[in-house]
Short mmCIF file of C-alpha atoms and ligand atoms in Angstrom, two decimals:
data_model
loop_
_atom_site.label_atom_id
_atom_site.label_comp_id
_atom_site.label_asym_id
_atom_site.label_seq_id
_atom_site.Cartn_x
_atom_site.Cartn_y
_atom_site.Cartn_z
CA MET A 706 0.36 -0.27 0.23
CA ALA A 707 1.61 2.99 -0.79
CA THR A 708 2.76 5.90 1.55
CA VAL A 709 0.57 8.50 3.05
CA ALA A 710 0.59 11.91 1.38
CA PRO A 711 1.89 14.77 3.52
CA GLY A 712 -0.56 17.03 4.65
CA GLU A 713 -3.86 15.65 2.78
CA LEU A 714 -5.76 15.62 4.78
CA ALA A 715 -4.75 19.33 6.77
CA GLY A 716 -6.93 20.70 8.57
CA LYS A 717 -9.62 18.09 8.99
CA HIS A 718 -11.29 17.28 12.48
CA LEU A 719 -12.10 13.56 12.71
CA VAL A 720 -13.70 11.58 15.53
CA LEU A 721 -12.26 8.45 15.86
CA GLY A 722 -15.04 5.95 17.64
CA LEU A 723 -13.26 2.41 19.02
CA THR A 724 -16.04 0.08 19.50
CA GLY A 725 -15.23 -3.36 21.19
CA GLY A 726 -12.88 -6.11 19.59
CA ILE A 727 -9.76 -7.33 18.37
CA ALA A 728 -9.46 -5.14 15.94
CA CYS A 729 -8.43 -2.24 18.37
CA TYR A 730 -5.09 -2.67 17.51
CA LYS A 731 -5.26 -1.97 14.17
CA ILE A 732 -6.47 1.44 15.31
CA ALA A 733 -3.34 2.58 17.04
CA GLU A 734 -1.34 2.68 12.90
CA LEU A 735 -4.68 4.45 11.14
CA THR A 736 -4.32 6.94 14.14
CA ARG A 737 -0.63 7.21 13.38
CA LEU A 738 -1.60 7.62 9.34
CA LEU A 739 -4.10 10.06 10.10
CA THR A 740 -1.93 12.33 12.01
CA LYS A 741 0.91 12.20 9.55
CA ALA A 742 -1.59 13.28 6.85
CA GLY A 743 -2.45 16.66 8.59
CA ALA A 744 -5.72 15.40 10.05
CA THR A 745 -6.83 16.53 13.70
CA VAL A 746 -8.21 13.03 15.72
CA GLN A 747 -10.00 13.04 18.56
CA VAL A 748 -10.70 9.68 19.70
CA VAL A 749 -14.21 8.32 21.67
CA MET A 750 -14.31 4.51 23.21
CA THR A 751 -16.58 2.44 24.29
CA ASP A 752 -16.65 0.80 27.57
CA ALA A 753 -15.82 -2.85 25.21
CA ALA A 754 -13.34 -0.75 23.42
CA THR A 755 -11.13 0.01 26.29
CA GLN A 756 -10.46 -3.88 27.19
CA PHE A 757 -8.60 -4.20 23.49
CA ILE A 758 -6.31 -1.07 23.59
CA THR A 759 -5.87 1.55 26.21
CA PRO A 760 -6.97 5.32 26.46
CA VAL A 761 -3.36 6.14 27.41
CA THR A 762 -2.05 4.45 24.38
CA MET A 763 -5.02 6.17 21.97
CA GLN A 764 -3.86 9.58 23.64
CA ALA A 765 -0.50 9.74 23.17
CA LEU A 766 -0.86 8.19 19.40
CA SER A 767 -3.28 11.29 18.82
CA GLY A 768 -1.78 13.70 20.87
CA ARG A 769 -5.24 14.33 22.74
CA PRO A 770 -7.21 13.22 25.94
CA VAL A 771 -9.04 10.22 24.93
CA TYR A 772 -13.13 10.43 26.06
CA THR A 773 -15.05 7.62 27.17
CA SER A 774 -17.54 8.74 29.53
CA GLN A 775 -20.56 10.38 28.65
CA TRP A 776 -20.69 11.98 32.16
CA ASP A 777 -16.74 13.34 31.62
CA ALA A 778 -16.34 16.64 34.06
CA ARG A 779 -13.26 17.53 31.99
CA ILE A 780 -16.11 18.93 29.27
CA ALA A 781 -17.33 22.39 30.68
CA ASN A 782 -20.73 22.18 30.01
CA ASN A 783 -20.81 18.71 30.51
CA MET A 784 -22.32 18.07 26.61
CA PRO A 785 -19.26 15.75 25.72
CA HIS A 786 -21.87 14.33 23.02
CA ILE A 787 -22.59 17.83 21.16
CA ASP A 788 -19.05 19.69 22.22
CA LEU A 789 -16.68 16.45 20.96
CA SER A 790 -18.60 16.71 17.31
CA ARG A 791 -19.17 20.52 16.75
CA GLU A 792 -16.01 20.67 14.72
CA ALA A 793 -15.49 17.40 13.45
CA ASP A 794 -15.93 17.04 9.54
CA ALA A 795 -16.29 13.11 9.87
CA ILE A 796 -17.45 10.90 12.58
CA VAL A 797 -15.48 7.49 12.02
CA ILE A 798 -16.50 4.56 13.74
CA ALA A 799 -13.39 1.63 13.73
CA PRO A 800 -13.48 -1.03 14.25
CA ALA A 801 -17.39 -0.95 14.04
CA SER A 802 -18.77 -3.94 16.51
CA THR A 803 -21.70 -6.32 15.16
CA ASP A 804 -23.76 -4.86 18.31
CA PHE A 805 -22.66 -0.83 17.41
CA LEU A 806 -23.49 -1.12 14.39
CA ALA A 807 -27.45 -2.81 15.45
CA ARG A 808 -27.43 0.26 18.05
CA LEU A 809 -26.82 2.69 15.31
CA ALA A 810 -29.55 1.19 12.81
CA HIS A 811 -31.70 2.00 15.97
CA GLY A 812 -31.20 5.14 16.54
CA MET A 813 -29.74 4.17 20.43
CA ALA A 814 -28.16 6.57 22.81
CA ASP A 815 -26.67 4.46 25.26
CA ASP A 816 -22.99 5.72 25.75
CA LEU A 817 -21.11 8.80 24.31
CA LEU A 818 -20.45 7.71 21.21
CA SER A 819 -23.97 5.97 20.18
CA THR A 820 -24.94 9.73 21.39
CA LEU A 821 -22.33 11.92 19.82
CA CYS A 822 -23.41 9.74 16.01
CA ILE A 823 -26.93 11.09 16.72
CA ALA A 824 -26.28 13.82 17.49
CA ARG A 825 -23.16 14.61 14.98
CA ASP A 826 -23.69 17.12 12.33
CA CYS A 827 -21.31 15.62 9.87
CA PRO A 828 -20.85 12.47 7.49
CA LEU A 829 -20.61 8.86 9.17
CA LEU A 830 -18.48 6.32 7.91
CA VAL A 831 -18.08 3.15 10.14
CA VAL A 832 -15.64 0.30 9.44
CA PRO A 833 -16.96 -2.99 10.12
CA ALA A 834 -14.59 -5.28 12.22
CA MET A 835 -16.43 -9.16 12.94
CA ASN A 836 -16.72 -12.95 12.99
CA ARG A 837 -17.86 -14.06 9.40
CA GLN A 838 -20.81 -15.47 10.54
CA MET A 839 -21.68 -12.05 12.89
CA TRP A 840 -21.44 -10.08 9.39
CA GLN A 841 -23.69 -12.68 7.28
CA ASN A 842 -26.19 -12.72 9.75
CA PRO A 843 -29.71 -11.63 8.36
CA ALA A 844 -29.58 -8.90 11.60
CA THR A 845 -26.22 -8.05 10.53
CA GLN A 846 -27.39 -7.40 7.12
CA ARG A 847 -30.67 -5.47 7.50
CA ASN A 848 -28.56 -3.11 9.74
CA VAL A 849 -26.17 -2.24 7.61
CA ALA A 850 -28.51 -2.00 4.83
CA GLN A 851 -30.33 0.34 6.96
CA LEU A 852 -27.19 2.56 7.64
CA ARG A 853 -26.38 2.78 4.11
CA ALA A 854 -30.11 3.88 3.53
CA ASP A 855 -29.71 6.38 6.17
CA GLY A 856 -26.41 7.69 4.12
CA VAL A 857 -23.34 6.31 6.64
CA GLU A 858 -20.57 5.20 4.35
CA VAL A 859 -19.42 1.99 5.36
CA LEU A 860 -15.90 1.00 4.37
CA GLY A 861 -15.07 -2.50 3.67
CA PRO A 862 -15.53 -4.84 5.40
CA ASP A 863 -12.50 -7.27 3.98
CA SER A 864 -11.96 -11.07 3.57
CA GLY A 865 -9.72 -13.70 4.27
CA PRO A 866 -8.33 -14.94 8.01
CA GLN A 867 -9.95 -13.68 11.44
CA ALA A 868 -8.80 -13.59 14.83
CA CYS A 869 -10.74 -16.79 15.67
CA GLY A 870 -9.39 -18.76 13.14
CA GLU A 871 -11.85 -19.12 10.41
CA VAL A 872 -12.03 -17.25 7.54
CA GLY A 873 -14.43 -15.28 5.59
CA ASP A 874 -15.80 -12.09 4.80
CA GLY A 875 -15.48 -9.24 7.78
CA ARG A 876 -12.57 -8.41 8.96
CA MET A 877 -11.47 -4.91 9.24
CA LEU A 878 -9.82 -3.38 6.18
CA GLU A 879 -5.97 -2.77 7.43
CA PRO A 880 -5.24 0.35 9.01
CA GLU A 881 -3.74 2.10 5.49
CA ALA A 882 -7.07 0.79 3.12
CA THR A 883 -8.87 2.40 6.11
CA TYR A 884 -6.86 5.33 5.52
CA GLU A 885 -6.78 5.22 1.77
CA ALA A 886 -11.19 5.09 2.08
CA ILE A 887 -11.60 8.04 4.46
CA ALA A 888 -8.78 9.93 2.53
CA SER A 889 -10.81 9.37 -0.51
CA PHE A 890 -14.32 10.13 1.30
CA PHE A 891 -13.16 14.04 1.85
CA HIS A 892 -11.87 14.44 -1.88
CA PRO A 893 -14.54 15.79 -4.88
CA LYS A 894 -15.98 13.71 -7.14
CA LEU A 895 -14.66 15.38 -9.98
CA LEU A 896 -14.79 12.40 -12.34
CA ALA A 897 -17.85 10.12 -10.84
CA GLY A 898 -19.53 7.93 -13.04
CA ARG A 899 -16.53 8.31 -15.74
CA ARG A 900 -14.21 5.33 -16.18
CA LEU A 901 -10.00 5.94 -16.44
CA LEU A 902 -8.13 4.03 -18.32
CA LEU A 903 -4.22 3.81 -17.77
CA THR A 904 -0.50 2.32 -18.40
CA ALA A 905 2.15 3.12 -15.62
CA GLY A 906 5.55 1.93 -15.39
CA PRO A 907 8.16 0.15 -17.67
CA THR A 908 8.05 -2.94 -20.48
CA PHE A 909 10.14 -5.96 -20.47
CA GLU A 910 11.04 -6.87 -24.02
CA PRO A 911 13.02 -9.94 -23.32
CA LEU A 912 16.49 -11.25 -25.23
CA ASP A 913 16.09 -14.93 -23.18
CA PRO A 914 14.53 -16.29 -20.74
CA VAL A 915 16.54 -14.76 -18.04
CA ARG A 916 17.40 -11.06 -19.73
CA GLY A 917 15.90 -8.24 -21.29
CA ILE A 918 15.35 -4.57 -22.10
CA THR A 919 13.46 -2.50 -19.83
CA ASN A 920 13.92 0.57 -18.64
CA ARG A 921 14.65 3.15 -15.67
CA SER A 922 10.82 3.96 -15.36
CA SER A 923 9.58 3.51 -11.19
CA GLY A 924 5.69 3.56 -12.06
CA LYS A 925 5.21 6.12 -9.25
CA MET A 926 3.95 8.71 -11.50
CA GLY A 927 1.11 6.32 -13.38
CA PHE A 928 0.26 4.81 -9.64
CA SER A 929 -0.29 8.29 -8.13
CA LEU A 930 -2.65 9.13 -10.83
CA ALA A 931 -4.28 6.08 -10.51
CA ARG A 932 -5.05 6.63 -6.79
CA ALA A 933 -5.82 10.43 -7.22
CA ALA A 934 -8.63 8.86 -9.98
CA GLN A 935 -9.78 7.35 -7.75
CA GLN A 936 -10.51 9.42 -5.33
CA ALA A 937 -12.03 11.72 -7.50
CA GLY A 938 -14.47 8.98 -7.98
CA ALA A 939 -14.05 6.93 -11.19
CA GLU A 940 -13.66 3.30 -11.80
CA VAL A 941 -9.92 3.14 -12.79
CA HIS A 942 -8.11 -0.20 -14.71
CA LEU A 943 -4.68 0.19 -14.19
CA ILE A 944 -2.68 -1.54 -16.67
CA ALA A 945 1.07 -1.80 -14.75
CA GLY A 946 4.12 -3.10 -16.46
CA PRO A 947 6.84 -4.58 -14.19
CA VAL A 948 7.25 -1.99 -10.56
CA ALA A 949 7.37 -3.16 -7.13
CA LEU A 950 4.36 -0.92 -5.99
CA ASP A 951 1.43 -1.23 -3.87
CA THR A 952 -1.75 -1.17 -6.26
CA PRO A 953 -3.94 1.63 -5.25
CA TRP A 954 -7.08 1.25 -3.45
CA GLY A 955 -10.22 0.53 -5.50
CA VAL A 956 -8.38 0.03 -8.61
CA TYR A 957 -8.33 -2.79 -11.04
CA ARG A 958 -5.28 -3.72 -11.70
CA GLU A 959 -3.59 -5.65 -14.67
CA ASP A 960 -0.03 -6.73 -14.66
CA VAL A 961 1.92 -7.01 -18.07
CA GLN A 962 5.63 -7.64 -19.42
CA THR A 963 5.89 -6.16 -23.01
CA ALA A 964 4.73 -3.48 -25.36
CA GLN A 965 2.91 -5.96 -26.72
CA GLN A 966 0.73 -7.53 -24.13
CA MET A 967 0.69 -3.50 -22.44
CA HIS A 968 -1.04 -2.78 -26.21
CA ASP A 969 -3.19 -5.85 -26.20
CA ALA A 970 -4.40 -5.59 -22.71
CA VAL A 971 -5.16 -1.60 -23.64
CA MET A 972 -7.52 -2.50 -26.28
CA ARG A 973 -9.13 -5.19 -24.85
CA ALA A 974 -10.76 -2.19 -22.09
CA VAL A 975 -10.55 0.32 -24.15
CA ALA A 976 -14.39 0.31 -25.66
CA ASP A 977 -15.44 1.01 -22.22
CA CYS A 978 -13.73 4.14 -20.92
CA ASP A 979 -14.07 7.59 -21.19
CA VAL A 980 -10.24 8.87 -20.45
CA PHE A 981 -7.11 7.42 -21.37
CA ILE A 982 -4.30 8.10 -20.05
CA GLY A 983 -0.50 6.31 -21.00
CA VAL A 984 2.13 7.36 -18.52
CA ALA A 985 3.88 3.99 -19.15
CA ALA A 986 7.50 4.61 -20.50
CA VAL A 987 6.86 1.86 -23.28
CA ALA A 988 9.87 0.32 -24.89
CA ASP A 989 9.68 1.45 -28.59
CA TRP A 990 11.74 -1.48 -29.70
CA ARG A 991 11.36 -4.94 -28.90
CA VAL A 992 14.45 -8.19 -30.30
CA ASP A 993 12.54 -9.88 -33.24
CA HIS A 994 12.83 -13.49 -31.93
CA ALA A 995 13.81 -13.85 -28.18
CA SER A 996 15.70 -16.68 -27.91
CA PRO A 997 14.05 -19.76 -26.42
CA GLN A 998 17.44 -20.80 -24.19
CA LYS A 999 19.61 -18.59 -22.64
CA ILE A 1000 22.59 -17.17 -24.84
CA LYS A 1001 25.32 -19.01 -23.17
CA LYS A 1002 28.87 -16.77 -23.43
CA THR A 1003 30.89 -19.63 -25.50
CA ALA A 1004 34.92 -18.70 -26.43
CA ASP A 1005 34.88 -19.89 -30.14
CA LYS A 1006 31.58 -18.08 -30.75
CA PRO A 1007 31.21 -14.58 -31.86
CA MET A 1008 29.16 -11.60 -29.69
CA PRO A 1009 25.24 -12.10 -30.03
CA THR A 1010 23.75 -9.45 -31.83
CA PHE A 1011 19.72 -8.87 -31.83
CA THR A 1012 17.51 -7.17 -34.86
CA PHE A 1013 15.08 -5.21 -33.11
CA VAL A 1014 11.38 -4.32 -34.40
CA GLU A 1015 8.75 -1.56 -33.48
CA ASN A 1016 6.77 -1.82 -31.06
CA PRO A 1017 3.20 -0.66 -31.32
CA ASP A 1018 2.19 2.95 -30.35
CA ILE A 1019 -0.04 2.28 -27.49
CA LEU A 1020 -1.49 6.06 -26.90
CA ALA A 1021 -1.07 6.69 -31.16
CA ALA A 1022 -3.12 3.78 -31.60
CA VAL A 1023 -6.13 4.64 -28.62
CA ALA A 1024 -6.22 8.08 -30.36
CA LYS A 1025 -6.58 6.42 -33.93
CA LEU A 1026 -9.92 4.41 -32.84
CA ALA A 1027 -13.24 5.71 -34.23
CA HIS A 1028 -14.79 6.75 -31.02
CA PRO A 1029 -11.66 7.52 -29.09
CA PRO A 1030 -11.43 8.69 -25.71
CA PHE A 1031 -9.97 11.71 -24.03
CA CYS A 1032 -6.53 10.69 -24.38
CA VAL A 1033 -3.62 12.37 -22.85
CA GLY A 1034 0.16 11.16 -22.91
CA PHE A 1035 3.32 11.47 -20.79
CA ALA A 1036 6.61 12.91 -22.20
CA ALA A 1037 9.52 12.37 -20.65
CA GLU A 1038 12.42 14.07 -22.41
CA SER A 1039 16.37 14.31 -21.38
CA GLY A 1040 15.99 17.92 -23.19
CA ASP A 1041 14.69 20.36 -25.00
CA LEU A 1042 10.93 19.64 -23.79
CA GLU A 1043 8.84 23.01 -24.83
CA LEU A 1044 9.99 21.54 -28.38
CA HIS A 1045 9.39 18.16 -28.44
CA GLY A 1046 6.30 18.26 -25.95
CA GLU A 1047 4.03 20.02 -28.16
CA GLU A 1048 5.59 18.37 -31.49
CA LYS A 1049 5.00 15.02 -29.70
CA ARG A 1050 1.40 16.12 -28.83
CA VAL A 1051 0.31 16.53 -32.82
CA ARG A 1052 2.35 13.55 -33.50
CA LYS A 1053 -0.16 11.39 -31.79
CA ASN A 1054 -2.91 13.59 -32.02
CA VAL A 1055 -4.02 13.71 -28.28
CA PRO A 1056 -5.58 17.00 -27.06
CA LEU A 1057 -2.78 16.80 -23.52
CA LEU A 1058 0.28 16.02 -23.07
CA ILE A 1059 2.30 16.60 -20.18
CA GLY A 1060 5.88 17.07 -20.30
CA ASN A 1061 8.42 16.35 -17.33
CA LEU A 1062 10.56 18.94 -17.06
CA GLY A 1063 14.23 19.35 -16.47
CA PRO A 1064 16.34 16.55 -15.69
CA LEU A 1065 14.33 12.94 -15.98
CA THR A 1066 12.78 12.19 -12.08
CA PHE A 1067 12.26 8.49 -12.72
CA GLY A 1068 12.04 6.85 -8.93
CA LEU A 1069 12.04 10.25 -7.68
CA ASP A 1070 9.21 11.41 -5.13
CA ASP A 1071 8.56 14.75 -6.56
CA ASN A 1072 7.88 16.57 -10.26
CA GLU A 1073 7.64 19.32 -12.23
CA VAL A 1074 5.54 19.38 -15.31
CA VAL A 1075 4.00 21.19 -18.49
CA LEU A 1076 0.69 20.89 -19.75
CA PHE A 1077 1.00 21.06 -23.83
CA GLU A 1078 -2.36 21.53 -25.77
CA ALA A 1079 -3.67 23.14 -28.88
CA SER A 1080 -4.35 26.11 -26.96
CA GLY A 1081 -0.19 26.45 -25.43
CA ALA A 1082 1.73 25.51 -23.02
CA THR A 1083 1.07 25.72 -18.84
CA LYS A 1084 3.56 25.03 -16.48
CA LEU A 1085 2.83 23.52 -13.01
CA PRO A 1086 4.82 23.91 -10.18
CA ARG A 1087 7.83 21.17 -8.86
CA ALA A 1088 5.10 19.28 -6.53
CA ASP A 1089 5.39 15.85 -4.51
CA LYS A 1090 3.89 13.07 -7.33
CA ARG A 1091 1.05 12.26 -5.23
CA ALA A 1092 -0.36 15.88 -4.35
CA LEU A 1093 0.59 16.28 -8.32
CA ALA A 1094 -1.42 13.65 -9.88
CA GLY A 1095 -4.35 14.86 -8.02
CA THR A 1096 -3.76 18.36 -9.81
CA LEU A 1097 -3.17 16.54 -12.79
CA ILE A 1098 -6.32 15.10 -12.41
CA ALA A 1099 -8.90 18.27 -11.99
CA GLU A 1100 -6.83 19.09 -15.00
CA ILE A 1101 -8.33 16.44 -17.21
CA ALA A 1102 -11.86 16.98 -15.43
CA LYS A 1103 -12.10 20.27 -16.53
CA ARG A 1104 -10.97 19.27 -20.15
CA LEU A 1105 -13.42 16.05 -20.78
CA PRO A 1106 -16.22 17.10 -22.94
CA ASP A 1107 -19.68 16.62 -21.91
CA THR A 1108 -19.93 14.30 -24.38
CA SER A 1109 -17.72 11.85 -22.55
CA LEU A 1110 -20.17 11.46 -19.93
CA ILE A 1111 -22.35 9.11 -21.48
CA ARG A 1112 -20.43 7.14 -24.08
N1 CTP B 2422 3.70 5.86 -26.04
C1 CTP B 2422 3.00 4.43 -26.38
N2 CTP B 2422 3.63 3.20 -26.99
C2 CTP B 2422 4.77 4.05 -27.19
C3 CTP B 2422 5.69 4.56 -26.97
C4 CTP B 2422 4.94 5.75 -26.25
O1 CTP B 2422 1.71 4.47 -25.62
N3 CTP B 2422 5.15 2.52 -28.23
C5 CTP B 2422 2.88 6.79 -24.84
C6 CTP B 2422 3.54 6.75 -23.58
O2 CTP B 2422 3.24 6.53 -22.88
C7 CTP B 2422 3.67 7.96 -23.51
C8 CTP B 2422 3.70 8.96 -24.92
O3 CTP B 2422 3.92 7.78 -25.90
O4 CTP B 2422 2.48 8.63 -23.00
C9 CTP B 2422 5.38 9.16 -25.06
O5 CTP B 2422 6.39 8.33 -24.90
P1 CTP B 2422 7.49 8.60 -25.24
O6 CTP B 2422 8.67 7.77 -25.21
O7 CTP B 2422 8.00 10.08 -24.57
O8 CTP B 2422 7.39 8.70 -26.61
P2 CTP B 2422 7.93 7.80 -27.94
O9 CTP B 2422 6.58 8.26 -28.47
O10 CTP B 2422 8.48 6.46 -28.08
O11 CTP B 2422 9.22 9.22 -28.76
P3 CTP B 2422 10.98 9.61 -28.28
O12 CTP B 2422 10.85 8.44 -27.42
O13 CTP B 2422 11.27 9.03 -29.88
O14 CTP B 2422 10.78 10.81 -27.54
#
């Protein structure tokens, strides 16, 4: 899972409510991720939650006193159920136990956390955590359906091995995934209803079964864009070359190796999409006939020579379709970006091409880019790749023709 974008939740105030369950241990890490992203976190715990993790731990991690009782004398007017959520941008219940979901669904208000929820004036997010049979129980499913109908955001649950030793649906999302879902919740849905296809990373063109030609693309920019598009509400299909990166939360990922495989995967998926972004550093050439056996170094044989053939140009092929999606290209140049950027945009026949400014930024965390389009070039300030990805997605969203809303 990707790391937190610094400042992503700056200015956000969250009430984080813990209810009883073994998944409470995950909330220590979640709190750290939320505060690292700039959010202030006010922890409220039910009695049962304090059996699993102590208020002292949660106070140390959140940097604020923890509240567990509606009779807490620290609140001057003695109304913690009102005061604690007054400034909140959202209440997040994690883990949300079977019992707490039931109490929420029925509007109960018999402890501080449930009272806070019913007296709130902000969104409510719940992150269920329970044994698979408790999750599947018709009563739980009824309660969750009711909560959804009431506008409560339900994050997860995940599937997999459970603390009880059983395997199935019900376990809480991992802290990183919970963080991603919360961060995504706060993003404006500029791409709601849109389907976005993108390529990322390098390609690998084999010479023989153990060797090949590749390049230094890390995939970070493409993965950051996929994440930002998901956060903006798009349905995202990411086609990735060989990279060492985790799939962004909520993104559908397909792995390929060669340019030809990437081309074929794109062509299979493109009919369904509104936007195509070619971020991958696709190899321009491949070896005509890769050796099926490892090429051996033999003293009496000459050095191997290779004949190259051209790979398909994926971006140009998509742009040439009868009904192309809105196409965005990327250009990594080692010099003369101003010259090559616009020339490349016109050659590939795409409305927008994003050029990396200055030295090549493969593998680095930040980037500085120029947008090339028919109306001229616009330079964006240098930024962390994850923050820049958000800006680029907003720029792309602004340029989408209305006709691509429904294709
Ligand atoms: N691209 C592609 N398929 C290729 C080559 C490039 O889809 N076979 C896409 C890249 O994903 C990127 C854009 O085209 O969006 C520009 O890639 P780049 O490598 O900069 O351009 P090339 O056309 O390969 O030109 P050159 O290498 O000569 O600069």
